Tab-separated table of C-alpha atoms in Angstrom:
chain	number	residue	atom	x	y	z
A	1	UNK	CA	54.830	-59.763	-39.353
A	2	UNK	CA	52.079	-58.529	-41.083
A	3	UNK	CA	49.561	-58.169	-38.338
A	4	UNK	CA	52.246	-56.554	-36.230
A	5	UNK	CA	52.139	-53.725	-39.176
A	6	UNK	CA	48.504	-53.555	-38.942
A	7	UNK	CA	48.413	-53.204	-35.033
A	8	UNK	CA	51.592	-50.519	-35.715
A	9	UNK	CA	49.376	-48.603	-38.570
A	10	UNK	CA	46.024	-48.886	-36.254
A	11	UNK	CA	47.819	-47.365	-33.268
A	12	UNK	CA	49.387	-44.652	-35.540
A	13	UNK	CA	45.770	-43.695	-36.873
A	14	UNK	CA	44.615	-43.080	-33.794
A	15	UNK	CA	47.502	-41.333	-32.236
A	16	UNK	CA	47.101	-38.977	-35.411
A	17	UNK	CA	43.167	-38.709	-34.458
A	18	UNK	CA	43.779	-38.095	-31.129
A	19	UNK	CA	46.568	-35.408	-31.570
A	20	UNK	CA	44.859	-33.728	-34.513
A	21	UNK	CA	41.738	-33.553	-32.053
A	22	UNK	CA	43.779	-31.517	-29.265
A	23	UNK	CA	45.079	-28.950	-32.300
A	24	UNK	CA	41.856	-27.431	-32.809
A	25	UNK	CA	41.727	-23.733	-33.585
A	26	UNK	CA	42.003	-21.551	-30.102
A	27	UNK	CA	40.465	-18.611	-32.103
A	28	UNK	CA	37.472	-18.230	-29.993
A	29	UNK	CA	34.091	-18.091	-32.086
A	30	UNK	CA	32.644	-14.308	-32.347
A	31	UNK	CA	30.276	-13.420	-30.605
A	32	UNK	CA	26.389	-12.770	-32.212
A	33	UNK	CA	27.353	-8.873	-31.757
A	34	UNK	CA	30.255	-9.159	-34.399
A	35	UNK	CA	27.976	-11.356	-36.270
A	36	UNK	CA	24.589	-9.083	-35.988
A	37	UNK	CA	26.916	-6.029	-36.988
A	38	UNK	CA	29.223	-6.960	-39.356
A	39	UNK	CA	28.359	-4.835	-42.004
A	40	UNK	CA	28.642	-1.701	-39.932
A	41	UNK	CA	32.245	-2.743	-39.260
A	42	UNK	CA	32.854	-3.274	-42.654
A	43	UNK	CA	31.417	0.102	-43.415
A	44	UNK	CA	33.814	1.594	-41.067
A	45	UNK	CA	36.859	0.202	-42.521
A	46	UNK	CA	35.452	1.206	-46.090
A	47	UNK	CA	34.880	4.864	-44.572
A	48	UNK	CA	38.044	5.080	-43.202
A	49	UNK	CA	40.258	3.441	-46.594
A	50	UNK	CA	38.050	5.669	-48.238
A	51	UNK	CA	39.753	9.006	-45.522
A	52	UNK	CA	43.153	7.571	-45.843
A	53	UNK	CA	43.153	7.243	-49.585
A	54	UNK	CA	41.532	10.366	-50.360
A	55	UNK	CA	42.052	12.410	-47.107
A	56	UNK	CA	38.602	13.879	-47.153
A	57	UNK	CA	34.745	11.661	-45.933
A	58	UNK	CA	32.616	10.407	-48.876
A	59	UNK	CA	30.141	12.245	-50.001
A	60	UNK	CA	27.759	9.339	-51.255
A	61	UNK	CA	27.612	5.473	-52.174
A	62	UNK	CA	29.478	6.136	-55.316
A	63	UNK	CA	32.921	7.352	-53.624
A	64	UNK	CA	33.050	3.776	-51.852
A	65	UNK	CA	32.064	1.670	-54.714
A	66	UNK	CA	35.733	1.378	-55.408
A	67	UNK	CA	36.070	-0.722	-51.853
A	68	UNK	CA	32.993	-3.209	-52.945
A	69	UNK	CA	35.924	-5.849	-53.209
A	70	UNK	CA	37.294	-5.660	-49.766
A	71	UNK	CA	34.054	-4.676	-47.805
A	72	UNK	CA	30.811	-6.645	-49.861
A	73	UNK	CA	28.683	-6.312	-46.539
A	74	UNK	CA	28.858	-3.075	-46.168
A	75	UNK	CA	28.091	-1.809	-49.699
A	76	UNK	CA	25.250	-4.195	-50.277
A	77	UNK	CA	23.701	-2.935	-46.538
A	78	UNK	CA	24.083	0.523	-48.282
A	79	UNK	CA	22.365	-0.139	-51.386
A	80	UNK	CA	19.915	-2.554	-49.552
A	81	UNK	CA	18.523	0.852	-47.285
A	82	UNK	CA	19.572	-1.941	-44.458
A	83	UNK	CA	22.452	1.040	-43.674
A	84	UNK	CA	22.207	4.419	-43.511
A	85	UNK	CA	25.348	7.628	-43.207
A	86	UNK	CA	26.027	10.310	-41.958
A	87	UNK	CA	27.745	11.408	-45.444
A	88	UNK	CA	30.826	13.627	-44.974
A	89	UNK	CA	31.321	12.841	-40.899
A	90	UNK	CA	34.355	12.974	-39.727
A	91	UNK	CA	36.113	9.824	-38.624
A	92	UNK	CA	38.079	9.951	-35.796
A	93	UNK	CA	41.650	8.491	-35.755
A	94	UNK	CA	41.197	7.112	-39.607
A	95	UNK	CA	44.949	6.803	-39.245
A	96	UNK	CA	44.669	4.333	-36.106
A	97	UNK	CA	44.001	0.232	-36.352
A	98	UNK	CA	42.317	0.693	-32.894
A	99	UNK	CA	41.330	4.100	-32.289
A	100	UNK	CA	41.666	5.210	-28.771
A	101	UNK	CA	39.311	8.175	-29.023
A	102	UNK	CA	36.541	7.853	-27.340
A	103	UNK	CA	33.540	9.003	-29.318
A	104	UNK	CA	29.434	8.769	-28.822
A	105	UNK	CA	28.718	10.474	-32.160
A	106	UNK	CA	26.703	8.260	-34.704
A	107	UNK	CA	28.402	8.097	-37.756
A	108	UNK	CA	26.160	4.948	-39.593
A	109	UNK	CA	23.149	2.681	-38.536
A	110	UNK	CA	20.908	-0.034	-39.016
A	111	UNK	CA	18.496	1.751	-40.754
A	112	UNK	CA	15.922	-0.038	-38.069
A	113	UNK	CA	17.793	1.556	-35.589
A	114	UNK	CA	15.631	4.776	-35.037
A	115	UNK	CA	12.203	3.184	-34.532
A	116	UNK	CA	13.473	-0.617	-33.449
A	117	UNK	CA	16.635	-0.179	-32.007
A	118	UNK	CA	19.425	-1.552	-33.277
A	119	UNK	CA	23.367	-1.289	-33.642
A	120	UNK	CA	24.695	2.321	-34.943
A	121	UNK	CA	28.720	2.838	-36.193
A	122	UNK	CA	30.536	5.626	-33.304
A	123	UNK	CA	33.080	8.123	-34.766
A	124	UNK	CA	35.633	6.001	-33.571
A	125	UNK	CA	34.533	3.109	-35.595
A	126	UNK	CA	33.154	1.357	-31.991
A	127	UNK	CA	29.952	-0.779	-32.173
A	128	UNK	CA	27.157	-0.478	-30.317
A	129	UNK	CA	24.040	-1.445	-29.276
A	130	UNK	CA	21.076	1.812	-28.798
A	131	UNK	CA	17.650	1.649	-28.270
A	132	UNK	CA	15.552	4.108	-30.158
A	133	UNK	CA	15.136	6.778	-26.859
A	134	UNK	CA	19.074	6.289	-26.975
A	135	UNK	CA	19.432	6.596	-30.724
A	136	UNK	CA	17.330	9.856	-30.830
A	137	UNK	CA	19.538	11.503	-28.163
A	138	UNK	CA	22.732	10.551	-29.216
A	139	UNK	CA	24.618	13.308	-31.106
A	140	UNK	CA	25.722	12.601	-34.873
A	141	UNK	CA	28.799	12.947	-36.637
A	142	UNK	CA	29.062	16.464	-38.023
A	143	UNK	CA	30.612	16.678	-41.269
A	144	UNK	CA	34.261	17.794	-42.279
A	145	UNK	CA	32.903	20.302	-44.859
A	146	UNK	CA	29.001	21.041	-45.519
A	147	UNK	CA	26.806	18.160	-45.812
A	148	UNK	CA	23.161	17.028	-46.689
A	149	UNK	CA	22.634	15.100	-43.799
A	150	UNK	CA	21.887	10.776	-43.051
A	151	UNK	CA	20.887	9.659	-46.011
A	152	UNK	CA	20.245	6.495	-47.665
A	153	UNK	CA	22.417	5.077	-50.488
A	154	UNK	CA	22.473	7.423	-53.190
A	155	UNK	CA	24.387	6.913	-56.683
């Protein structure tokens, strides 16, 4: 009696193993582009809370600092010089989860981006890729109201 409990609690182990092997997570893993450029997507959900809260663009590091909590990556890029703005550009579609403008104004970068290449932050909160010929040519998010240009992170 007893060993037929042990076979009965050896088989259950592994039918447990087994099926807890074949539940794995089907989230696929991101990709090294989501990775590489998560704090520029961070920065444009912090941009665009910041237009949806306050229906205007930020006009410097200090009018996301509120956000820190919800987007870390993206303020610490900021105050790192790792990211630089387009302060006061208009976001496209702030309103929108998934923005369906199409858009190749620069609103944010890698600060790397202009002499290394590197990923830059659309109007439309897209992600991509530029090279610094592309990066130089590409136009840049004009702002809703006047505005002193990219700058770094400035208190």
């Amino acid at each position: 009696m007893q060993r037929r409990l042990w076979v009965a609690g050896l088989f259950l182990a592994g039918a447990s193993t087994l099926f807890a092997a074949g539940c794995g997570s089907s989230t696929p893993a991101p990709t090294q582009e989501v990775i590489e450029s998560i704090n520029l997507r961070e920065l444009g959900e912090a941009y665009r809370t910041y237009v949806l809260a306050k229906k205007s663009s930020p006009k410097k590091l200090t009018d996301l600092r509120e956000y820190e909590a919800g987007y870390p990556m993206a303020l610490l890029g900021l105050k790192n010089g790792e990211l630089e703005v387009f302060w006061e550009g208009e976001l496209l579609e702030p309103e929108a989860v998934f923005p369906e403008a199409k858009s190749d104004k620069i609103l944010a970068f890698e600060s790397k981006t202009p002499k290394e290449g590197g990923y830059v932050l659309l109007t439309n909160r897209a992600i991509k890729k530029m090279t610094p010929e592309e990066f130089k040519s590409a136009p840049k998010a004009a702002p809703t109201s006047s505005s002193t240009g990219t700058t770094k992170a400035t208190p």
